[in-house]
């Protein structure tokens, strides 16, 4: 993309929502073509490093649990959860991504309820779910991620888990380059200005938000969660795939993903 189409600037909440819904709708086909095989049809992959829930078990027991997959994309994780005896609901803002979720459900015969909604206004009753999770969904793409944490806390029962993965905050120091150009620090870690792609009129077409590790922990604590673990998956030997800025070159030097494992206290 042309340099003048990429910037770091503040963006209003309405423009963020409009940009990201439009981008994911337009990019859904290409995204599935590029990443669908890696993510699988019925699988739960937490990150480009390839960590799977089947191995990590970050959600704890899922059998019989009512689970919300937030920012589900094509809902491969929700279908895997169904195969493990869970009762998931898959939610996304993008109609394009949910179209792929519906198609994959038909193709595999593993169907889950699909909901199109904004993570900032979840259309569910209080304490409706035993677990909420997302692999790179919703959190980086909203203007007010602290408000998402509060919404998740609202729909989660006491004692339930909230587990989510995001780009590791330290990655924001570097350019989105999987090669040697992505090994030199060029941005301040403390600059929370969003990454913005925009059209020729300066209107945002894609917006991704940066928060520090401390910011994330404060959001979680402020919403009433207890942090159980912060997982930073290491790049596995033999994995030579490239996913955007993720690569073996960078992954062997510093983390690319942060997975926050939290719970809503039982006495909440």
PDB file of C-alpha atoms in Angstrom:
ATOM      1  CA  UNK A   1       0.000   0.000   0.000  1.00  0.00           C
ATOM      2  CA  UNK A   2       1.198   3.553  -0.776  1.00  0.00           C
ATOM      3  CA  UNK A   3       2.906   5.273   2.149  1.00  0.00           C
ATOM      4  CA  UNK A   4       0.400   8.132   2.061  1.00  0.00           C
ATOM      5  CA  UNK A   5      -2.421   5.636   2.588  1.00  0.00           C
ATOM      6  CA  UNK A   6      -0.938   4.360   5.863  1.00  0.00           C
ATOM      7  CA  UNK A   7      -0.683   6.472   8.995  1.00  0.00           C
ATOM      8  CA  UNK A   8      -0.900   6.471  12.777  1.00  0.00           C
ATOM      9  CA  UNK A   9      -3.669   8.808  13.941  1.00  0.00           C
ATOM     10  CA  UNK A  10      -6.660   9.096  16.231  1.00  0.00           C
ATOM     11  CA  UNK A  11      -9.922   7.866  14.728  1.00  0.00           C
ATOM     12  CA  UNK A  12     -13.457   8.342  16.042  1.00  0.00           C
ATOM     13  CA  UNK A  13     -15.463   5.351  17.237  1.00  0.00           C
ATOM     14  CA  UNK A  14     -17.993   5.521  14.381  1.00  0.00           C
ATOM     15  CA  UNK A  15     -15.256   5.691  11.741  1.00  0.00           C
ATOM     16  CA  UNK A  16     -13.456   2.744  13.356  1.00  0.00           C
ATOM     17  CA  UNK A  17     -16.586   0.601  13.286  1.00  0.00           C
ATOM     18  CA  UNK A  18     -17.468   1.525   9.715  1.00  0.00           C
ATOM     19  CA  UNK A  19     -13.922   0.983   8.452  1.00  0.00           C
ATOM     20  CA  UNK A  20     -13.391  -2.410  10.035  1.00  0.00           C
ATOM     21  CA  UNK A  21     -16.792  -3.808   9.184  1.00  0.00           C
ATOM     22  CA  UNK A  22     -16.270  -2.756   5.567  1.00  0.00           C
ATOM     23  CA  UNK A  23     -12.718  -4.084   5.456  1.00  0.00           C
ATOM     24  CA  UNK A  24     -13.580  -7.523   6.840  1.00  0.00           C
ATOM     25  CA  UNK A  25     -16.608  -7.810   4.567  1.00  0.00           C
ATOM     26  CA  UNK A  26     -14.494  -6.972   1.522  1.00  0.00           C
ATOM     27  CA  UNK A  27     -11.498  -9.089   2.564  1.00  0.00           C
ATOM     28  CA  UNK A  28     -13.353 -12.177   3.789  1.00  0.00           C
ATOM     29  CA  UNK A  29     -12.830 -14.227   0.631  1.00  0.00           C
ATOM     30  CA  UNK A  30      -9.125 -13.388   0.329  1.00  0.00           C
ATOM     31  CA  UNK A  31      -8.570 -13.975   4.045  1.00  0.00           C
ATOM     32  CA  UNK A  32     -10.060 -17.461   3.876  1.00  0.00           C
ATOM     33  CA  UNK A  33      -8.139 -18.276   0.726  1.00  0.00           C
ATOM     34  CA  UNK A  34      -4.872 -17.252   2.369  1.00  0.00           C
ATOM     35  CA  UNK A  35      -5.390 -18.522   5.916  1.00  0.00           C
ATOM     36  CA  UNK A  36      -8.268 -21.018   5.821  1.00  0.00           C
ATOM     37  CA  UNK A  37      -6.087 -24.108   5.450  1.00  0.00           C
ATOM     38  CA  UNK A  38      -3.910 -23.075   8.430  1.00  0.00           C
ATOM     39  CA  UNK A  39      -6.938 -22.365  10.624  1.00  0.00           C
ATOM     40  CA  UNK A  40      -8.809 -25.495   9.539  1.00  0.00           C
ATOM     41  CA  UNK A  41     -12.540 -26.107   9.270  1.00  0.00           C
ATOM     42  CA  UNK A  42     -13.002 -27.631  12.725  1.00  0.00           C
ATOM     43  CA  UNK A  43     -10.030 -26.513  14.795  1.00  0.00           C
ATOM     44  CA  UNK A  44      -9.118 -23.927  17.422  1.00  0.00           C
ATOM     45  CA  UNK A  45      -5.826 -22.208  16.562  1.00  0.00           C
ATOM     46  CA  UNK A  46      -4.915 -19.407  18.931  1.00  0.00           C
ATOM     47  CA  UNK A  47      -2.267 -17.666  16.855  1.00  0.00           C
ATOM     48  CA  UNK A  48       0.063 -17.708  13.831  1.00  0.00           C
ATOM     49  CA  UNK A  49       2.562 -19.655  15.945  1.00  0.00           C
ATOM     50  CA  UNK A  50       0.118 -22.551  15.626  1.00  0.00           C
ATOM     51  CA  UNK A  51      -0.778 -23.096  19.303  1.00  0.00           C
ATOM     52  CA  UNK A  52      -3.978 -25.151  19.423  1.00  0.00           C
ATOM     53  CA  UNK A  53      -6.552 -25.302  22.171  1.00  0.00           C
ATOM     54  CA  UNK A  54      -6.503 -29.093  21.859  1.00  0.00           C
ATOM     55  CA  UNK A  55      -2.950 -28.947  23.249  1.00  0.00           C
ATOM     56  CA  UNK A  56      -2.962 -25.825  25.423  1.00  0.00           C
ATOM     57  CA  UNK A  57      -6.372 -26.268  27.120  1.00  0.00           C
ATOM     58  CA  UNK A  58      -6.474 -22.608  28.113  1.00  0.00           C
ATOM     59  CA  UNK A  59     -10.263 -22.679  28.386  1.00  0.00           C
ATOM     60  CA  UNK A  60     -10.311 -25.502  30.896  1.00  0.00           C
ATOM     61  CA  UNK A  61     -13.211 -27.935  30.718  1.00  0.00           C
ATOM     62  CA  UNK A  62     -15.505 -27.188  27.775  1.00  0.00           C
ATOM     63  CA  UNK A  63     -17.868 -30.180  27.677  1.00  0.00           C
ATOM     64  CA  UNK A  64     -21.407 -28.988  28.284  1.00  0.00           C
ATOM     65  CA  UNK A  65     -20.266 -25.389  28.642  1.00  0.00           C
ATOM     66  CA  UNK A  66     -22.121 -22.494  27.052  1.00  0.00           C
ATOM     67  CA  UNK A  67     -19.336 -20.640  25.184  1.00  0.00           C
ATOM     68  CA  UNK A  68     -19.290 -17.378  23.247  1.00  0.00           C
ATOM     69  CA  UNK A  69     -16.688 -17.040  20.494  1.00  0.00           C
ATOM     70  CA  UNK A  70     -16.276 -13.302  20.091  1.00  0.00           C
ATOM     71  CA  UNK A  71     -15.062 -12.003  16.720  1.00  0.00           C
ATOM     72  CA  UNK A  72     -15.367 -15.521  15.362  1.00  0.00           C
ATOM     73  CA  UNK A  73     -14.472 -14.968  11.700  1.00  0.00           C
ATOM     74  CA  UNK A  74     -15.349 -18.216   9.932  1.00  0.00           C
ATOM     75  CA  UNK A  75     -16.043 -19.835  13.336  1.00  0.00           C
ATOM     76  CA  UNK A  76     -13.619 -22.750  13.049  1.00  0.00           C
ATOM     77  CA  UNK A  77     -12.994 -22.527  16.797  1.00  0.00           C
ATOM     78  CA  UNK A  78     -16.698 -22.646  17.612  1.00  0.00           C
ATOM     79  CA  UNK A  79     -17.086 -25.745  15.438  1.00  0.00           C
ATOM     80  CA  UNK A  80     -14.151 -27.390  17.231  1.00  0.00           C
ATOM     81  CA  UNK A  81     -15.764 -26.551  20.557  1.00  0.00           C
ATOM     82  CA  UNK A  82     -18.960 -28.214  19.329  1.00  0.00           C
ATOM     83  CA  UNK A  83     -16.940 -31.336  18.495  1.00  0.00           C
ATOM     84  CA  UNK A  84     -15.728 -31.350  22.118  1.00  0.00           C
ATOM     85  CA  UNK A  85     -19.246 -31.329  23.522  1.00  0.00           C
ATOM     86  CA  UNK A  86     -19.544 -27.594  24.186  1.00  0.00           C
ATOM     87  CA  UNK A  87     -22.528 -25.403  23.306  1.00  0.00           C
ATOM     88  CA  UNK A  88     -20.968 -22.435  21.508  1.00  0.00           C
ATOM     89  CA  UNK A  89     -22.402 -19.318  19.895  1.00  0.00           C
ATOM     90  CA  UNK A  90     -20.250 -17.547  17.289  1.00  0.00           C
ATOM     91  CA  UNK A  91     -20.469 -13.756  16.958  1.00  0.00           C
ATOM     92  CA  UNK A  92     -18.882 -11.378  14.474  1.00  0.00           C
ATOM     93  CA  UNK A  93     -19.494  -7.866  13.146  1.00  0.00           C
ATOM     94  CA  UNK A  94     -18.749  -8.870   9.554  1.00  0.00           C
ATOM     95  CA  UNK A  95     -21.437 -10.401   7.363  1.00  0.00           C
ATOM     96  CA  UNK A  96     -18.705 -11.504   4.965  1.00  0.00           C
ATOM     97  CA  UNK A  97     -16.940 -13.563   7.606  1.00  0.00           C
ATOM     98  CA  UNK A  98     -20.210 -15.028   8.876  1.00  0.00           C
ATOM     99  CA  UNK A  99     -21.024 -16.088   5.319  1.00  0.00           C
ATOM    100  CA  UNK A 100     -17.873 -18.206   5.392  1.00  0.00           C
ATOM    101  CA  UNK A 101     -18.874 -19.527   8.812  1.00  0.00           C
ATOM    102  CA  UNK A 102     -22.238 -20.649   7.437  1.00  0.00           C
ATOM    103  CA  UNK A 103     -20.643 -22.231   4.357  1.00  0.00           C
ATOM    104  CA  UNK A 104     -18.109 -24.123   6.484  1.00  0.00           C
ATOM    105  CA  UNK A 105     -20.919 -25.330   8.721  1.00  0.00           C
ATOM    106  CA  UNK A 106     -22.705 -26.758   5.711  1.00  0.00           C
ATOM    107  CA  UNK A 107     -19.496 -28.258   4.342  1.00  0.00           C
ATOM    108  CA  UNK A 108     -18.500 -29.985   7.577  1.00  0.00           C
ATOM    109  CA  UNK A 109     -21.926 -30.708   8.991  1.00  0.00           C
ATOM    110  CA  UNK A 110     -20.828 -28.994  12.220  1.00  0.00           C
ATOM    111  CA  UNK A 111     -23.168 -26.056  12.615  1.00  0.00           C
ATOM    112  CA  UNK A 112     -23.202 -23.433  15.353  1.00  0.00           C
ATOM    113  CA  UNK A 113     -25.545 -20.499  15.993  1.00  0.00           C
ATOM    114  CA  UNK A 114     -24.180 -17.413  14.240  1.00  0.00           C
ATOM    115  CA  UNK A 115     -24.857 -13.875  15.451  1.00  0.00           C
ATOM    116  CA  UNK A 116     -23.966 -10.614  13.709  1.00  0.00           C
ATOM    117  CA  UNK A 117     -23.393  -7.976  16.375  1.00  0.00           C
ATOM    118  CA  UNK A 118     -20.963  -5.436  17.773  1.00  0.00           C
ATOM    119  CA  UNK A 119     -18.665  -6.571  20.588  1.00  0.00           C
ATOM    120  CA  UNK A 120     -19.399  -3.274  22.327  1.00  0.00           C
ATOM    121  CA  UNK A 121     -23.088  -4.168  22.634  1.00  0.00           C
ATOM    122  CA  UNK A 122     -23.457  -7.921  23.075  1.00  0.00           C
ATOM    123  CA  UNK A 123     -27.077  -9.015  22.511  1.00  0.00           C
ATOM    124  CA  UNK A 124     -27.135 -11.478  25.401  1.00  0.00           C
ATOM    125  CA  UNK A 125     -28.470 -11.556  28.946  1.00  0.00           C
ATOM    126  CA  UNK A 126     -26.282 -11.151  31.998  1.00  0.00           C
ATOM    127  CA  UNK A 127     -24.365 -14.318  32.970  1.00  0.00           C
ATOM    128  CA  UNK A 128     -25.477 -16.080  29.773  1.00  0.00           C
ATOM    129  CA  UNK A 129     -22.149 -17.891  29.178  1.00  0.00           C
ATOM    130  CA  UNK A 130     -19.757 -20.124  31.068  1.00  0.00           C
ATOM    131  CA  UNK A 131     -16.789 -19.105  28.900  1.00  0.00           C
ATOM    132  CA  UNK A 132     -15.954 -16.340  26.417  1.00  0.00           C
ATOM    133  CA  UNK A 133     -13.010 -16.541  24.024  1.00  0.00           C
ATOM    134  CA  UNK A 134     -11.520 -15.059  20.898  1.00  0.00           C
ATOM    135  CA  UNK A 135      -8.416 -15.673  18.808  1.00  0.00           C
ATOM    136  CA  UNK A 136      -7.443 -12.235  17.468  1.00  0.00           C
ATOM    137  CA  UNK A 137     -11.080 -11.183  17.161  1.00  0.00           C
ATOM    138  CA  UNK A 138     -12.780  -7.917  18.122  1.00  0.00           C
ATOM    139  CA  UNK A 139     -10.335  -6.604  20.754  1.00  0.00           C
ATOM    140  CA  UNK A 140      -7.803  -4.931  18.402  1.00  0.00           C
ATOM    141  CA  UNK A 141     -10.522  -3.525  16.169  1.00  0.00           C
ATOM    142  CA  UNK A 142     -12.688  -1.487  18.537  1.00  0.00           C
ATOM    143  CA  UNK A 143     -12.188   2.056  19.761  1.00  0.00           C
ATOM    144  CA  UNK A 144     -12.855   1.223  23.420  1.00  0.00           C
ATOM    145  CA  UNK A 145     -11.535  -2.230  24.306  1.00  0.00           C
ATOM    146  CA  UNK A 146     -12.066  -1.540  28.019  1.00  0.00           C
ATOM    147  CA  UNK A 147     -15.791  -1.374  27.266  1.00  0.00           C
ATOM    148  CA  UNK A 148     -15.572  -4.782  25.561  1.00  0.00           C
ATOM    149  CA  UNK A 149     -14.015  -6.190  28.737  1.00  0.00           C
ATOM    150  CA  UNK A 150     -16.967  -4.855  30.723  1.00  0.00           C
ATOM    151  CA  UNK A 151     -19.453  -6.350  28.248  1.00  0.00           C
ATOM    152  CA  UNK A 152     -17.724  -9.726  28.452  1.00  0.00           C
ATOM    153  CA  UNK A 153     -17.841  -9.531  32.253  1.00  0.00           C
ATOM    154  CA  UNK A 154     -21.554  -8.811  32.063  1.00  0.00           C
ATOM    155  CA  UNK A 155     -22.444 -11.844  29.914  1.00  0.00           C
ATOM    156  CA  UNK A 156     -20.060 -14.208  31.747  1.00  0.00           C
ATOM    157  CA  UNK A 157     -21.221 -16.130  34.803  1.00  0.00           C
ATOM    158  CA  UNK A 158     -19.231 -15.859  38.043  1.00  0.00           C
ATOM    159  CA  UNK A 159     -16.360 -18.323  37.942  1.00  0.00           C
ATOM    160  CA  UNK A 160     -16.264 -18.289  34.132  1.00  0.00           C
ATOM    161  CA  UNK A 161     -13.171 -17.816  31.974  1.00  0.00           C
ATOM    162  CA  UNK A 162     -12.405 -15.050  29.470  1.00  0.00           C
ATOM    163  CA  UNK A 163      -9.462 -15.956  27.232  1.00  0.00           C
ATOM    164  CA  UNK A 164      -8.279 -13.901  24.262  1.00  0.00           C
ATOM    165  CA  UNK A 165      -5.244 -13.613  22.013  1.00  0.00           C
ATOM    166  CA  UNK A 166      -3.922 -10.427  20.416  1.00  0.00           C
ATOM    167  CA  UNK A 167      -0.801  -9.265  18.663  1.00  0.00           C
ATOM    168  CA  UNK A 168       1.884  -8.987  21.335  1.00  0.00           C
ATOM    169  CA  UNK A 169       2.074  -5.296  22.276  1.00  0.00           C
ATOM    170  CA  UNK A 170       5.835  -5.137  21.787  1.00  0.00           C
ATOM    171  CA  UNK A 171       5.317  -5.875  18.076  1.00  0.00           C
ATOM    172  CA  UNK A 172       4.006  -2.324  17.713  1.00  0.00           C
ATOM    173  CA  UNK A 173       7.580  -1.062  18.086  1.00  0.00           C
ATOM    174  CA  UNK A 174       8.412  -2.587  14.688  1.00  0.00           C
ATOM    175  CA  UNK A 175       7.167  -2.329  11.127  1.00  0.00           C
ATOM    176  CA  UNK A 176       4.762  -5.002   9.828  1.00  0.00           C
ATOM    177  CA  UNK A 177       7.568  -6.722   7.959  1.00  0.00           C
ATOM    178  CA  UNK A 178       8.328 -10.445   8.359  1.00  0.00           C
ATOM    179  CA  UNK A 179      11.864  -9.911   7.046  1.00  0.00           C
ATOM    180  CA  UNK A 180      14.930  -8.067   8.268  1.00  0.00           C
ATOM    181  CA  UNK A 181      13.116  -4.746   7.905  1.00  0.00           C
ATOM    182  CA  UNK A 182      10.935  -5.851  10.790  1.00  0.00           C
ATOM    183  CA  UNK A 183      13.841  -6.217  13.214  1.00  0.00           C
ATOM    184  CA  UNK A 184      14.496  -2.520  13.809  1.00  0.00           C
ATOM    185  CA  UNK A 185      12.475  -0.541  16.350  1.00  0.00           C
ATOM    186  CA  UNK A 186      10.873   2.508  14.728  1.00  0.00           C
ATOM    187  CA  UNK A 187       7.852   3.352  16.929  1.00  0.00           C
ATOM    188  CA  UNK A 188       7.457   4.189  20.586  1.00  0.00           C
ATOM    189  CA  UNK A 189       5.859   1.398  22.581  1.00  0.00           C
ATOM    190  CA  UNK A 190       3.947   4.075  24.463  1.00  0.00           C
ATOM    191  CA  UNK A 191       2.350   5.663  21.386  1.00  0.00           C
ATOM    192  CA  UNK A 192      -1.252   4.402  21.440  1.00  0.00           C
ATOM    193  CA  UNK A 193      -2.111   6.028  18.102  1.00  0.00           C
ATOM    194  CA  UNK A 194      -3.952   3.447  15.974  1.00  0.00           C
ATOM    195  CA  UNK A 195      -2.555   1.989  12.768  1.00  0.00           C
ATOM    196  CA  UNK A 196      -4.778   3.332   9.997  1.00  0.00           C
ATOM    197  CA  UNK A 197      -5.134   2.520   6.307  1.00  0.00           C
ATOM    198  CA  UNK A 198      -7.149   5.136   4.426  1.00  0.00           C
ATOM    199  CA  UNK A 199      -8.474   5.918   0.975  1.00  0.00           C
ATOM    200  CA  UNK A 200      -7.509   8.805  -1.298  1.00  0.00           C
ATOM    201  CA  UNK A 201      -9.879  11.087   0.617  1.00  0.00           C
ATOM    202  CA  UNK A 202      -8.286  10.342   3.977  1.00  0.00           C
ATOM    203  CA  UNK A 203     -11.203   8.191   5.149  1.00  0.00           C
ATOM    204  CA  UNK A 204     -10.144   5.182   7.225  1.00  0.00           C
ATOM    205  CA  UNK A 205     -10.626   1.796   5.572  1.00  0.00           C
ATOM    206  CA  UNK A 206      -8.875  -0.303   8.248  1.00  0.00           C
ATOM    207  CA  UNK A 207      -8.021   0.545  11.847  1.00  0.00           C
ATOM    208  CA  UNK A 208      -6.117  -1.511  14.410  1.00  0.00           C
ATOM    209  CA  UNK A 209      -5.561  -0.392  17.985  1.00  0.00           C
ATOM    210  CA  UNK A 210      -2.472  -0.625  20.176  1.00  0.00           C
ATOM    211  CA  UNK A 211      -2.507  -1.069  23.940  1.00  0.00           C
ATOM    212  CA  UNK A 212       0.484  -1.830  26.178  1.00  0.00           C
ATOM    213  CA  UNK A 213       0.591  -4.890  28.413  1.00  0.00           C
ATOM    214  CA  UNK A 214      -0.143  -2.616  31.351  1.00  0.00           C
ATOM    215  CA  UNK A 215      -3.133  -1.143  29.543  1.00  0.00           C
ATOM    216  CA  UNK A 216      -4.574  -4.607  28.951  1.00  0.00           C
ATOM    217  CA  UNK A 217      -4.134  -5.641  32.565  1.00  0.00           C
ATOM    218  CA  UNK A 218      -5.762  -2.425  33.782  1.00  0.00           C
ATOM    219  CA  UNK A 219      -8.701  -3.008  31.414  1.00  0.00           C
ATOM    220  CA  UNK A 220      -9.155  -6.512  32.772  1.00  0.00           C
ATOM    221  CA  UNK A 221      -8.827  -5.541  36.425  1.00  0.00           C
ATOM    222  CA  UNK A 222     -11.157  -2.595  35.870  1.00  0.00           C
ATOM    223  CA  UNK A 223     -13.791  -4.968  34.498  1.00  0.00           C
ATOM    224  CA  UNK A 224     -13.443  -7.244  37.516  1.00  0.00           C
ATOM    225  CA  UNK A 225     -11.324 -10.046  36.049  1.00  0.00           C
ATOM    226  CA  UNK A 226      -8.523 -11.969  37.700  1.00  0.00           C
ATOM    227  CA  UNK A 227      -5.491 -12.676  35.516  1.00  0.00           C
ATOM    228  CA  UNK A 228      -4.573 -16.377  35.651  1.00  0.00           C
ATOM    229  CA  UNK A 229      -1.876 -16.495  32.990  1.00  0.00           C
ATOM    230  CA  UNK A 230      -0.238 -14.543  30.187  1.00  0.00           C
ATOM    231  CA  UNK A 231       0.900 -16.946  27.483  1.00  0.00           C
ATOM    232  CA  UNK A 232       3.537 -15.849  24.954  1.00  0.00           C
ATOM    233  CA  UNK A 233       3.767 -18.751  22.488  1.00  0.00           C
ATOM    234  CA  UNK A 234       7.258 -19.505  21.234  1.00  0.00           C
ATOM    235  CA  UNK A 235       7.852 -20.033  17.538  1.00  0.00           C
ATOM    236  CA  UNK A 236       7.963 -23.816  17.000  1.00  0.00           C
ATOM    237  CA  UNK A 237      10.830 -25.587  15.308  1.00  0.00           C
ATOM    238  CA  UNK A 238      10.058 -26.522  11.724  1.00  0.00           C
ATOM    239  CA  UNK A 239       7.364 -23.860  11.287  1.00  0.00           C
ATOM    240  CA  UNK A 240       8.503 -21.812   8.289  1.00  0.00           C
ATOM    241  CA  UNK A 241       5.165 -20.279   7.364  1.00  0.00           C
ATOM    242  CA  UNK A 242       4.618 -16.526   7.038  1.00  0.00           C
ATOM    243  CA  UNK A 243       1.426 -14.824   8.184  1.00  0.00           C
ATOM    244  CA  UNK A 244       1.575 -11.077   7.597  1.00  0.00           C
ATOM    245  CA  UNK A 245       4.320  -9.857   9.944  1.00  0.00           C
ATOM    246  CA  UNK A 246       4.739 -13.284  11.598  1.00  0.00           C
ATOM    247  CA  UNK A 247       7.721 -15.306  10.451  1.00  0.00           C
ATOM    248  CA  UNK A 248      10.330 -17.713  11.757  1.00  0.00           C
ATOM    249  CA  UNK A 249      12.955 -14.963  11.565  1.00  0.00           C
ATOM    250  CA  UNK A 250      11.075 -12.678  13.949  1.00  0.00           C
ATOM    251  CA  UNK A 251       9.342 -15.376  15.963  1.00  0.00           C
ATOM    252  CA  UNK A 252      12.601 -16.888  17.149  1.00  0.00           C
ATOM    253  CA  UNK A 253      13.718 -13.517  18.531  1.00  0.00           C
ATOM    254  CA  UNK A 254      10.653 -11.999  20.211  1.00  0.00           C
ATOM    255  CA  UNK A 255       7.011 -12.876  20.847  1.00  0.00           C
ATOM    256  CA  UNK A 256       4.296 -12.205  18.301  1.00  0.00           C
ATOM    257  CA  UNK A 257       1.231 -13.151  20.314  1.00  0.00           C
ATOM    258  CA  UNK A 258      -0.051 -12.529  23.828  1.00  0.00           C
ATOM    259  CA  UNK A 259      -2.833 -14.726  25.201  1.00  0.00           C
ATOM    260  CA  UNK A 260      -4.582 -13.471  28.320  1.00  0.00           C
ATOM    261  CA  UNK A 261      -6.188 -16.172  30.460  1.00  0.00           C
ATOM    262  CA  UNK A 262      -8.560 -14.655  33.001  1.00  0.00           C
ATOM    263  CA  UNK A 263     -11.561 -15.518  35.125  1.00  0.00           C
ATOM    264  CA  UNK A 264     -14.499 -13.688  36.632  1.00  0.00           C
ATOM    265  CA  UNK A 265     -14.279 -14.351  40.371  1.00  0.00           C
ATOM    266  CA  UNK A 266     -16.866 -16.800  41.672  1.00  0.00           C
ATOM    267  CA  UNK A 267     -18.041 -14.291  44.243  1.00  0.00           C
ATOM    268  CA  UNK A 268     -18.506 -11.485  41.693  1.00  0.00           C
TER     269      UNK A 268
END
